[in-house]
């Protein structure tokens, strides 16, 4: 199955999940795109400071910087040092998967590139964009989204944080087919 992944930058969970997909005998990851838009978590620094406090944001900043340094060192050694990559781009380099960076996945040029890939499925991991009809209709089997809560609860960003914050007794994940509405 030819799969394309659309996500946002993450050095904690998404690269590992992508590797699990790549290790599957049934899935061929034909490309990955990191969305860098105003809705991306990397653009929400104020939100993080308000919710977590400056000390936690600084602490997480050091973790992100450490991961970036490890990725550079890993690349210098031919991507053989780190078993679990710490960025989407590092995962793509290691697995020889085309890497894209977009502000808007609904742009005509990007849709044309995806159209040429003859995709079976697009997988959205925390993609901070609403996919429009043209993008949704490209893959034969549609587009699916992974959300780290049992929707509709905690439907916004950071669902895992809110689950812990409210001391929930149970949680889960939702995988659903996407349409052009929220």
XYZ file of N, CA and C in Angstrom:
546
model
N 0.848 -1.174 0.000
C 0.000 0.000 0.000
C 0.893 1.236 0.000
N 0.654 2.148 -0.931
C 1.426 3.379 -1.049
C 0.800 4.452 -0.152
N 1.570 4.850 0.863
C 1.084 5.772 1.891
C 1.942 7.033 1.905
N 1.281 8.176 2.033
C 1.957 9.458 2.202
C 1.553 9.996 3.567
N 2.524 10.527 4.315
C 2.259 11.019 5.673
C 2.340 12.542 5.683
N 1.322 13.160 6.270
C 1.301 14.610 6.467
C 1.212 14.857 7.966
N 2.118 15.681 8.486
C 2.219 15.874 9.925
C 2.811 17.242 10.221
N 3.207 17.444 11.457
C 3.977 18.625 11.838
C 5.236 18.134 12.535
N 6.210 19.022 12.709
C 7.476 18.589 13.290
C 7.267 18.086 14.703
N 7.925 16.992 15.001
C 7.826 16.352 16.306
C 9.085 15.526 16.491
N 9.668 15.578 17.657
C 10.855 14.754 17.900
C 10.602 13.707 18.970
N 9.357 13.530 19.342
C 9.055 12.627 20.447
C 8.373 11.336 19.991
N 7.258 11.441 19.293
C 6.427 10.270 19.014
C 6.295 9.964 17.519
N 6.067 10.959 16.707
C 5.720 10.729 15.307
C 6.820 10.010 14.525
N 8.116 10.374 14.656
C 9.130 9.612 13.907
C 9.126 8.118 14.263
N 8.898 7.790 15.519
C 8.829 6.365 15.905
C 7.623 5.684 15.272
N 6.484 6.366 15.259
C 5.299 5.789 14.630
C 5.508 5.607 13.128
N 6.183 6.553 12.511
C 6.475 6.429 11.091
C 7.381 5.225 10.836
N 8.340 4.998 11.726
C 9.231 3.846 11.551
C 8.451 2.539 11.677
N 7.484 2.498 12.597
C 6.647 1.298 12.719
C 5.899 1.033 11.406
N 5.379 2.087 10.792
C 4.706 1.920 9.507
C 5.693 1.447 8.442
N 6.873 2.056 8.415
C 7.874 1.703 7.405
C 8.340 0.256 7.559
N 8.351 -0.247 8.779
C 8.789 -1.626 9.031
C 7.733 -2.659 8.645
N 6.515 -2.205 8.399
C 5.440 -3.112 8.012
C 5.695 -3.688 6.620
N 5.331 -4.914 6.419
C 5.494 -5.564 5.119
C 4.475 -5.056 4.103
N 3.431 -4.407 4.569
C 2.317 -4.035 3.711
C 2.310 -2.571 3.306
N 3.192 -1.772 3.906
C 3.137 -0.325 3.698
C 4.427 0.169 3.049
N 4.259 0.984 2.013
C 5.369 1.642 1.355
C 5.161 3.148 1.545
N 5.947 3.756 2.424
C 5.827 5.202 2.637
C 6.484 5.893 1.451
N 5.672 6.577 0.655
C 6.161 7.195 -0.584
C 6.566 8.651 -0.396
N 6.350 9.188 0.808
C 6.743 10.557 1.085
C 6.163 11.026 2.403
N 6.736 12.112 2.903
C 6.248 12.714 4.142
C 6.364 14.223 4.017
N 5.390 14.897 4.603
C 5.355 16.360 4.560
C 5.156 16.910 5.964
N 5.998 17.845 6.330
C 5.852 18.581 7.579
C 5.179 19.905 7.256
N 4.067 20.152 7.938
C 3.362 21.419 7.766
C 3.926 22.416 8.766
N 4.340 23.550 8.259
C 4.849 24.616 9.106
C 3.960 25.832 8.891
N 2.809 25.827 9.561
C 1.842 26.909 9.397
C 1.622 27.604 10.741
N 0.784 28.621 10.735
C 0.500 29.346 11.973
C -0.188 28.454 13.000
N -0.764 27.336 12.572
C -1.438 26.419 13.493
C -0.526 25.314 14.025
N 0.719 25.255 13.566
C 1.659 24.237 14.017
C 2.046 24.479 15.475
N 2.306 23.389 16.176
C 2.719 23.525 17.582
C 3.983 24.355 17.721
N 4.883 24.280 16.747
C 6.119 25.072 16.828
C 5.848 26.566 16.802
N 4.670 26.971 16.358
C 4.288 28.384 16.318
C 3.453 28.788 17.544
N 3.260 27.891 18.466
C 2.383 28.137 19.617
C 3.180 28.302 20.913
N 4.306 28.979 20.839
C 5.163 29.133 22.014
C 4.444 29.820 23.174
N 3.635 30.811 22.859
C 2.883 31.515 23.896
C 1.926 30.588 24.628
N 1.281 29.711 23.878
C 0.371 28.731 24.469
C 1.120 27.818 25.437
N 2.296 27.368 25.029
C 3.089 26.493 25.896
C 3.507 27.216 27.177
N 3.942 28.454 27.045
C 4.371 29.214 28.232
C 3.192 29.418 29.178
N 2.023 29.782 28.637
C 0.828 29.977 29.471
C 0.419 28.694 30.193
N 0.426 27.570 29.490
C -0.071 26.322 30.070
C 0.945 25.579 30.930
N 2.211 25.644 30.550
C 3.219 24.842 31.255
C 4.143 25.664 32.133
N 4.261 26.961 31.866
C 5.189 27.799 32.610
C 6.534 27.857 31.913
N 7.268 28.914 32.194
C 8.535 29.167 31.504
C 9.569 28.071 31.804
N 9.603 27.571 33.038
C 10.594 26.546 33.394
C 10.408 25.278 32.555
N 9.167 24.823 32.399
C 8.905 23.612 31.609
C 9.200 23.841 30.132
N 8.896 25.044 29.633
C 9.161 25.347 28.231
C 10.665 25.351 27.973
N 11.436 25.930 28.887
C 12.895 25.930 28.749
C 13.415 24.490 28.793
N 12.904 23.698 29.711
C 13.311 22.289 29.833
C 13.027 21.535 28.524
N 11.824 21.708 27.962
C 11.479 21.050 26.709
C 12.325 21.593 25.562
N 12.653 22.876 25.624
C 13.522 23.465 24.602
C 14.871 22.779 24.569
N 15.433 22.474 25.754
C 16.707 21.760 25.806
C 16.588 20.356 25.231
N 15.467 19.698 25.476
C 15.247 18.353 24.919
C 15.200 18.428 23.390
N 14.492 19.412 22.854
C 14.389 19.573 21.404
C 15.756 19.876 20.799
N 16.510 20.766 21.440
C 17.858 21.098 20.950
C 18.756 19.863 20.991
N 18.690 19.097 22.073
C 19.472 17.860 22.179
C 19.117 16.913 21.039
N 17.829 16.764 20.754
C 17.398 15.885 19.665
C 17.923 16.371 18.316
N 17.926 17.683 18.102
C 18.445 18.223 16.844
C 19.943 17.952 16.703
N 20.686 18.108 17.787
C 22.128 17.822 17.763
C 22.360 16.337 17.486
N 21.604 15.463 18.153
C 21.737 14.025 17.912
C 21.437 13.678 16.453
N 20.440 14.319 15.872
C 20.123 14.077 14.458
C 21.283 14.471 13.548
N 21.908 15.604 13.821
C 23.040 16.054 12.999
C 24.186 15.054 13.122
N 24.501 14.650 14.351
C 25.579 13.672 14.560
C 25.243 12.358 13.845
N 24.004 11.920 13.965
C 23.566 10.692 13.299
C 23.730 10.805 11.787
N 23.352 11.944 11.218
C 23.497 12.144 9.769
C 24.967 12.092 9.352
N 25.846 12.657 10.187
C 27.281 12.630 9.881
C 27.823 11.201 9.827
N 27.192 10.298 10.562
C 27.615 8.896 10.582
C 26.706 8.019 9.717
N 26.095 8.621 8.708
C 25.304 7.858 7.750
C 23.995 7.318 8.285
N 23.427 7.958 9.292
C 22.137 7.563 9.890
C 22.178 6.169 10.501
N 23.321 5.807 11.081
C 23.459 4.473 11.672
C 23.519 4.477 13.202
N 23.609 5.626 13.833
C 23.764 5.671 15.293
C 22.444 5.529 16.047
N 21.444 6.277 15.622
C 20.182 6.312 16.351
C 19.194 5.305 15.777
N 18.694 4.418 16.628
C 17.661 3.483 16.175
C 16.367 4.242 15.897
N 15.986 5.113 16.822
C 14.765 5.911 16.666
C 15.154 7.333 16.300
N 14.781 7.742 15.104
C 15.101 9.086 14.631
C 14.309 10.115 15.432
N 14.868 11.311 15.519
C 14.267 12.331 16.358
C 13.729 13.515 15.565
N 13.490 13.300 14.288
C 12.790 14.298 13.472
C 12.207 13.585 12.260
N 11.240 14.215 11.649
C 10.615 13.648 10.461
C 11.652 13.594 9.330
N 12.419 14.663 9.189
C 13.426 14.708 8.122
C 14.483 13.621 8.320
N 14.921 13.389 9.551
C 15.915 12.338 9.806
C 15.343 10.961 9.477
N 14.072 10.742 9.817
C 13.420 9.485 9.450
C 13.437 9.326 7.927
N 13.070 10.382 7.213
C 13.005 10.326 5.753
C 14.383 10.057 5.151
N 15.402 10.713 5.669
C 16.764 10.501 5.167
C 17.183 9.046 5.353
N 16.972 8.518 6.549
C 17.355 7.141 6.847
C 16.629 6.144 5.947
N 15.354 6.374 5.713
C 14.528 5.429 4.963
C 14.401 5.777 3.477
N 15.158 6.771 3.015
C 15.141 7.211 1.622
C 13.710 7.525 1.149
N 13.016 8.293 1.981
C 11.646 8.709 1.709
C 11.678 10.196 1.335
N 11.064 10.581 0.224
C 11.026 12.008 -0.127
C 10.406 12.847 1.001
N 11.050 13.976 1.300
C 10.630 14.863 2.390
C 10.189 16.197 1.806
N 9.052 16.688 2.298
C 8.511 17.977 1.862
C 8.216 18.828 3.087
N 8.290 20.131 2.891
C 7.886 21.085 3.927
C 6.937 22.064 3.255
N 5.748 22.218 3.829
C 4.714 23.065 3.230
C 4.086 23.959 4.292
N 3.657 25.116 3.876
C 2.833 25.956 4.747
C 1.367 25.601 4.558
N 1.014 25.177 3.332
C -0.376 24.876 3.011
C -0.419 23.637 2.119
N -0.941 22.535 2.645
C -0.992 21.284 1.876
C -2.048 21.313 0.775
N -2.886 22.321 0.762
C -3.921 22.436 -0.259
C -3.466 23.253 -1.471
N -2.195 23.666 -1.500
C -1.675 24.441 -2.631
C -1.621 23.579 -3.887
N -1.908 24.180 -5.006
C -1.985 23.488 -6.296
C -0.727 22.689 -6.624
N 0.451 23.296 -6.464
C 1.710 22.612 -6.805
C 1.894 21.337 -5.979
N 1.587 21.412 -4.706
C 1.748 20.245 -3.828
C 0.738 19.152 -4.196
N -0.485 19.546 -4.498
C -1.520 18.575 -4.900
C -1.073 17.855 -6.180
N -0.463 18.581 -7.109
C 0.016 17.962 -8.350
C 1.112 16.937 -8.060
N 2.021 17.266 -7.154
C 3.081 16.321 -6.776
C 2.462 15.050 -6.197
N 1.520 15.220 -5.274
C 0.877 14.052 -4.665
C 0.095 13.254 -5.698
N -0.550 13.932 -6.636
C -1.315 13.254 -7.673
C -0.453 12.325 -8.513
N 0.795 12.705 -8.737
C 1.717 11.881 -9.530
C 2.183 10.629 -8.785
N 1.995 10.592 -7.462
C 2.466 9.448 -6.666
C 1.516 8.256 -6.696
N 0.300 8.447 -7.214
C -0.656 7.345 -7.317
C -0.863 6.678 -5.950
N -1.263 7.470 -4.971
C -1.342 7.029 -3.577
C -2.570 6.173 -3.293
N -2.396 5.266 -2.336
C -3.522 4.496 -1.812
C -4.144 5.198 -0.609
N -3.298 5.850 0.217
C -3.766 6.409 1.481
C -2.894 7.582 1.893
N -3.519 8.603 2.451
C -2.778 9.678 3.125
C -3.090 9.542 4.605
N -2.027 9.564 5.428
C -2.170 9.475 6.878
C -1.786 10.817 7.478
N -2.675 11.366 8.279
C -2.433 12.617 8.984
C -2.113 12.301 10.443
N -0.897 12.640 10.858
C -0.500 12.553 12.263
C -0.471 13.983 12.802
N -1.488 14.394 13.506
C -1.506 15.729 14.117
C -1.262 16.850 13.112
N -1.738 16.698 11.904
C -1.545 17.738 10.890
C -2.404 18.957 11.241
N -1.783 20.137 11.328
C -2.518 21.337 11.747
C -3.221 22.039 10.599
N -3.886 21.284 9.740
C -4.566 21.857 8.577
C -5.856 21.102 8.297
N -6.783 21.812 7.700
C -7.996 21.169 7.201
C -7.725 20.796 5.744
N -7.875 19.534 5.426
C -7.659 19.076 4.062
C -8.897 19.424 3.234
N -8.687 20.044 2.095
C -9.799 20.386 1.208
C -10.110 19.214 0.280
N -11.246 19.290 -0.392
C -11.779 18.192 -1.210
C -10.770 17.644 -2.207
N -10.033 18.519 -2.857
C -9.086 18.060 -3.879
C -8.012 17.152 -3.283
N -7.492 17.522 -2.129
C -6.494 16.693 -1.449
C -7.132 15.400 -0.942
N -8.299 15.504 -0.355
C -8.986 14.336 0.187
C -9.317 13.295 -0.881
N -9.532 13.736 -2.106
C -9.936 12.811 -3.170
C -8.755 12.166 -3.893
N -7.536 12.550 -3.585
C -6.366 12.004 -4.293
C -6.141 10.504 -4.050
N -6.008 10.063 -2.800
C -5.682 8.643 -2.598
C -6.894 7.735 -2.810
N -6.635 6.547 -3.348
C -7.710 5.588 -3.639
C -8.535 5.220 -2.415
N -7.889 5.058 -1.275
C -8.595 4.616 -0.071
C -8.919 5.770 0.875
N -8.617 7.002 0.465
C -8.969 8.167 1.264
C -7.848 8.658 2.166
N -8.225 9.511 3.096
C -7.299 10.107 4.066
C -7.789 9.752 5.467
N -6.861 9.307 6.302
C -7.210 9.028 7.689
C -6.405 9.931 8.603
N -6.977 10.215 9.746
C -6.337 11.060 10.753
C -6.203 10.274 12.045
N -5.072 10.450 12.700
C -4.863 9.885 14.025
C -4.921 11.031 15.024
N -5.832 10.928 15.982
C -5.954 11.936 17.039
C -5.774 11.226 18.375
N -4.943 11.779 19.232
C -4.565 11.111 20.485
C -5.545 11.355 21.622
N -6.838 11.235 21.335
C -7.874 11.216 22.365
C -9.088 10.526 21.770
N -10.028 10.199 22.632
C -11.282 9.636 22.160
C -12.190 10.799 21.785
N -12.212 11.120 20.497
C -13.027 12.250 20.049
C -14.491 12.012 20.383
N -15.233 13.058 20.715
C -14.917 14.474 20.542
C -14.176 15.099 21.732
N -13.927 14.346 22.784
C -13.250 14.908 23.943
C -11.817 15.319 23.575
N -11.415 16.493 24.020
C -10.073 17.037 23.781
C -9.736 17.055 22.294
N -10.626 17.636 21.526
C -10.468 17.646 20.076
C -9.414 18.637 19.580
N -8.963 19.512 20.412
C -7.973 20.506 19.990
C -6.557 19.985 20.103
N -5.641 20.915 20.308
C -4.232 20.528 20.407
C -3.916 20.011 21.808
N -2.863 19.258 21.891
C -2.335 18.679 23.132
C -3.346 17.794 23.874
N -4.029 16.885 23.207
C -5.033 16.065 23.888
C -4.442 15.221 25.014
N -3.222 14.729 24.850
C -2.605 13.915 25.905
C -2.371 14.742 27.165
N -1.949 15.985 26.982
C -1.749 16.862 28.137
C -3.044 17.049 28.919
N -4.135 17.343 28.202
C -5.406 17.608 28.878
C -5.944 16.359 29.574
N -5.683 15.201 29.001
C -6.080 13.948 29.648
C -5.379 13.814 30.996
N -4.085 14.104 31.031
C -3.327 14.036 32.289
C -3.724 15.165 33.235
N -3.900 16.362 32.695
C -4.249 17.520 33.509
C -5.541 17.289 34.280
N -6.532 16.689 33.608
C -7.825 16.433 34.245
C -7.900 15.055 34.904
N -6.757 14.404 35.026
C -6.647 13.127 35.739
C -7.705 12.119 35.277
N -7.828 11.994 33.967
C -8.799 11.065 33.396
C -8.419 9.627 33.754
N -9.393 8.791 33.977
C -9.165 7.381 34.317
C -8.962 6.512 33.090
N -9.469 6.959 31.954
C -9.241 6.222 30.721
C -9.095 7.195 29.568
N -8.401 6.733 28.552
C -8.207 7.533 27.349
C -7.997 6.577 26.193
N -7.724 7.104 25.052
C -7.503 6.281 23.881
C -7.102 7.157 22.716
N -7.221 6.612 21.542
C -6.920 7.341 20.322
C -8.069 7.124 19.352
N -8.228 8.067 18.447
C -9.257 7.967 17.428
C -8.580 7.976 16.065
N -8.921 7.013 15.247
C -8.506 6.992 13.850
C -9.787 7.102 13.037
N -9.843 8.092 12.159
C -11.073 8.293 11.403
C -10.773 8.759 9.987
N -11.702 8.460 9.076
C -11.620 9.014 7.740
C -11.892 10.497 7.825
N -11.200 11.251 6.990
C -11.320 12.708 7.001
C -12.274 13.181 5.914
N -12.930 14.308 6.209
C -13.644 15.043 5.172
C -13.228 16.498 5.296
N -13.811 17.380 4.504
C -13.324 18.767 4.505
C -13.996 19.643 5.555
N -14.581 19.027 6.540
C -15.144 19.763 7.676
C -14.483 19.309 8.964
N -14.616 20.124 10.008
C -14.069 19.737 11.302
C -15.104 18.880 11.980
